Every structure is written in structure tokens, then in C-alpha cells.
CSV table of C-alpha atoms in Angstrom, one decimal:
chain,number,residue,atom,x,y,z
F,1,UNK,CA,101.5,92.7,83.9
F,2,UNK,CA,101.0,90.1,86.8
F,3,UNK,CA,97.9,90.3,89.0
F,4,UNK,CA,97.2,87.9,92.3
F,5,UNK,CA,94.2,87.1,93.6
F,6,UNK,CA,92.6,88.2,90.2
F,7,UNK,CA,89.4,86.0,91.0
F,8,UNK,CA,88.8,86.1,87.5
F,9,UNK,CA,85.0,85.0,86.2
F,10,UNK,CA,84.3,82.1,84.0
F,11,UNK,CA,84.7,83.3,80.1
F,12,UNK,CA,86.4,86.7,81.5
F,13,UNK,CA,88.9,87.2,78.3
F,14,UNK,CA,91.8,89.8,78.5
F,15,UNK,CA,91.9,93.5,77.1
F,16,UNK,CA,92.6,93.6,73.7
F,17,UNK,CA,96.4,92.5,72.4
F,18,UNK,CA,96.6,90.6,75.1
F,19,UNK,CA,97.1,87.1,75.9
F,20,UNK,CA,95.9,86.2,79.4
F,21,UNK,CA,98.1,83.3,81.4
F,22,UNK,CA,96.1,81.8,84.5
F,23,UNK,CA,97.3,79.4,87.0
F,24,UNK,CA,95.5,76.0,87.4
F,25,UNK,CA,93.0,77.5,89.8
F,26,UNK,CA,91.6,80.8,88.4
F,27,UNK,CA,89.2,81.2,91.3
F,28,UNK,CA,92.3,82.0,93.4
F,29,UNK,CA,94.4,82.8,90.6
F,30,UNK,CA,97.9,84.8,89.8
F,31,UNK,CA,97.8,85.8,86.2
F,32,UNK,CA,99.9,87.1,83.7
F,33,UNK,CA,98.7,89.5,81.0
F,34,UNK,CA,101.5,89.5,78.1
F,35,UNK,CA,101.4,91.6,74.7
F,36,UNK,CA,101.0,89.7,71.8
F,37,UNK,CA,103.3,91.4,70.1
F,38,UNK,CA,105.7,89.4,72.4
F,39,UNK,CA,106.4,85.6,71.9
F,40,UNK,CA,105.6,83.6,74.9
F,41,UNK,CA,105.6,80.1,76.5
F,42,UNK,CA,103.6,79.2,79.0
F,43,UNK,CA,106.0,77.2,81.9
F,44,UNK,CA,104.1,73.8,83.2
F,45,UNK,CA,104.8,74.5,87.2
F,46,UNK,CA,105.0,71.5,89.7
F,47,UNK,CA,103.9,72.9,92.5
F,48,UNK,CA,101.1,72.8,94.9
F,49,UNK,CA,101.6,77.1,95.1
F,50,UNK,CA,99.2,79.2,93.3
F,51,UNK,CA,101.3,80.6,90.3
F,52,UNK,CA,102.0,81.1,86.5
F,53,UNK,CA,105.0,82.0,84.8
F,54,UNK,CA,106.3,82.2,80.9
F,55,UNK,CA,108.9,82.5,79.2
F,56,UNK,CA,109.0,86.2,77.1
F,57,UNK,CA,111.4,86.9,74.5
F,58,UNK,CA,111.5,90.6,74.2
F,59,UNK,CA,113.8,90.3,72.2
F,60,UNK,CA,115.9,88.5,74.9
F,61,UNK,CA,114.2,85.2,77.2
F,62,UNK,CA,113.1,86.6,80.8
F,63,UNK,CA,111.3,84.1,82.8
F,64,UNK,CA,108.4,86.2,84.5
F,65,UNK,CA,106.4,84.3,87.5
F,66,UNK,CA,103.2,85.5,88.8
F,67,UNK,CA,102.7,84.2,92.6
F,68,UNK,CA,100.2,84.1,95.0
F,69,UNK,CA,100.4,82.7,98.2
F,70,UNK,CA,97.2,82.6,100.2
F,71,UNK,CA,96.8,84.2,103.6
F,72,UNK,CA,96.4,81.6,106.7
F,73,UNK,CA,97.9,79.0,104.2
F,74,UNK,CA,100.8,77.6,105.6
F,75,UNK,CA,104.1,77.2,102.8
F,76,UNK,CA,107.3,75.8,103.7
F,77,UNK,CA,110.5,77.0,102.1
F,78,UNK,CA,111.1,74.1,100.2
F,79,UNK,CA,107.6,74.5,98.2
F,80,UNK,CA,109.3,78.1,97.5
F,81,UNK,CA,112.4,77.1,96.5
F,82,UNK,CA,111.3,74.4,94.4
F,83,UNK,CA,109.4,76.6,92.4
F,84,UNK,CA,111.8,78.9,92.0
F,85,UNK,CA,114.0,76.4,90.9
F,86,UNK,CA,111.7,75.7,87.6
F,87,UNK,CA,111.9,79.0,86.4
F,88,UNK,CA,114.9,79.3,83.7
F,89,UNK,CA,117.3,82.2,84.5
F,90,UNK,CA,117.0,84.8,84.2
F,91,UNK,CA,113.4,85.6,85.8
F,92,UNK,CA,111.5,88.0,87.3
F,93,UNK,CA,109.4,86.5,90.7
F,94,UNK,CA,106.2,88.9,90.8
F,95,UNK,CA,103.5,88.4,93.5
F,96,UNK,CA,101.5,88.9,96.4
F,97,UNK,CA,103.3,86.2,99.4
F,98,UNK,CA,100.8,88.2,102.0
F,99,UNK,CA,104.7,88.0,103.9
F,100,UNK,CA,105.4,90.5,106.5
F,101,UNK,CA,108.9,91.5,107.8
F,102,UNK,CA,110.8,94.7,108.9
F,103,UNK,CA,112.7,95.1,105.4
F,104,UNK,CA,109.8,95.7,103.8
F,105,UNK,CA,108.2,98.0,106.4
F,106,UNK,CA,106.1,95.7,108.0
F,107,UNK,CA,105.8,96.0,111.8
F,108,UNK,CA,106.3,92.4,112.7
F,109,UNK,CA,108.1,89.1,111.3
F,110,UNK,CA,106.1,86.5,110.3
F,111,UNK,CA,106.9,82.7,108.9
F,112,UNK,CA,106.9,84.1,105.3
F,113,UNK,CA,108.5,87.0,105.9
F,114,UNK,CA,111.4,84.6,107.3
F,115,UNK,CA,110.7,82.5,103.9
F,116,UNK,CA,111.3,85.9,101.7
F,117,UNK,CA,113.8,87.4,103.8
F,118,UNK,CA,115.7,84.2,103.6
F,119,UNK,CA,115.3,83.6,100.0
F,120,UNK,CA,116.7,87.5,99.2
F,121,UNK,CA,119.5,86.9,101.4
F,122,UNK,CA,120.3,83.5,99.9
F,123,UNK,CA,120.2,85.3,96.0
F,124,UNK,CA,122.3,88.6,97.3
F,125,UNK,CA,124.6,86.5,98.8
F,126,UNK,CA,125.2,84.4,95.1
F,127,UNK,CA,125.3,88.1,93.0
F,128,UNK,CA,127.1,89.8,95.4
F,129,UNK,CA,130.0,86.6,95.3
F,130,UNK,CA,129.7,86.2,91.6
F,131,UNK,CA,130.4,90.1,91.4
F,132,UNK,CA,133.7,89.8,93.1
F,133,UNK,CA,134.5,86.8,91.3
F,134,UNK,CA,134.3,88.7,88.3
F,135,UNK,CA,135.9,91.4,89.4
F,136,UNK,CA,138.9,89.1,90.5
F,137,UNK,CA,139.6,88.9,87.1
């Protein structure tokens, strides 16, 4: 389970069986809750975003990111990319981006929503050619 803005108290601990991942600034925090029953390694992110990820073997390795990116806080793209770049395939981007844009309902188009909407489009594009690559053959 991934929360954002969890805000999280000092000495809060986790439901039981449960291990609690936080990211480096709790007070702002993206979290990951993970069952112990499932091994997992904590990723070390460089990256001035607010986020946690891990990788989860259940019984295959998923990647799962937590992300929270703060409202009025400007991002770039790159900042987005990069991360996104640390995470092993596969993975599993989770998170509150406070983005607005049309695909998603929103009424208006804002600089993250261009990050997103960019970022979706950049990954369809990839499956979508890999596909027919395979199917080529």
C-alpha cells in the first residue's frame, strides 16, 4: 500500500505485519506499507522529489515507487525522469503529483499535467512499438 502526504508522527509504527518504508522527509512523506510475508529492499533514491520505492519479490521482483510531489512546488521533467530511471523494471509508479490535465478529467492543463501526460505518452509509445516488434516476428 503507498500513501502521500502521510504526515506521519514521530515513533508512529505500522499495523501489525507490516513493514513501513518512508522517504527521507516523513513530515512530507510518501510511504510504503509492505507485508512481511514479502521480501523487500528498500531502493536508495537520488533525488530531490519526495518519494520511496522497493523492490518486492512476490514471488517475482516489481519495483513499487511511492511519490509525492508537493502542490505550488515547481518539478521539471528531468527530476521526473531521472527518478524514474532508478527504478529497475519492471515497476509500479504510485502517487499523488497534485497534476491536472484533461485525460484524467481535470478541467484544465497544468505544468505537471504536461510532465505526466508527457511521460505516459513517451512509455505507450515504447510498449506499443515493442508490441509490434514482437508481433513482427
Amino acid at each position: 500500500m503507498a500513501i502521500q502526504d502521510s504526515k506521519l508522527p514521530e515513533g508512529w509504527a505500522p499495523p501489525r505485519g507490516f513493514q513501513l518504508l518512508i522517504s527521507e522527509d516523513p513530515s512530507r512523506g510518501a510511504s510504503l506499507f509492505i507485508g512481511n510475508s514479502m521480501r523487500a529492499t528498500k531502493l536508495n533514491l537520488n533525488t530531490n522529489l519526495v518519494a520511496v520505492a522497493a523492490r518486492i519479490s512476490c514471488p517475482k521482483a516489481v519495483t513499487v515507487c511511492s511519490i509525492y510531489l508537493l502542490p505550488g512546488k515547481n518539478i521539471s521533467r528531468n527530476s521526473f525522469i531521472d527518478l524514474v530511471q532508478q527504478l529497475p523494471k519492471p515497476y509500479i509508479l504510485l502517487g499523488d503529483f497534485n497534476a491536472h490535465s484533461p485525460l484524467w478529467r481535470a478541467e484544465r492543463l497544468d505544468q505537471r499535467g504536461k510532465i505526466i501526460e508527457n511521460f505516459l505518452i513517451l512509455k505507450l509509445d515504447h510498449i506499443l512499438q515493442k508490441d509490434s516488434i514482437m508481433m513482427k516476428d
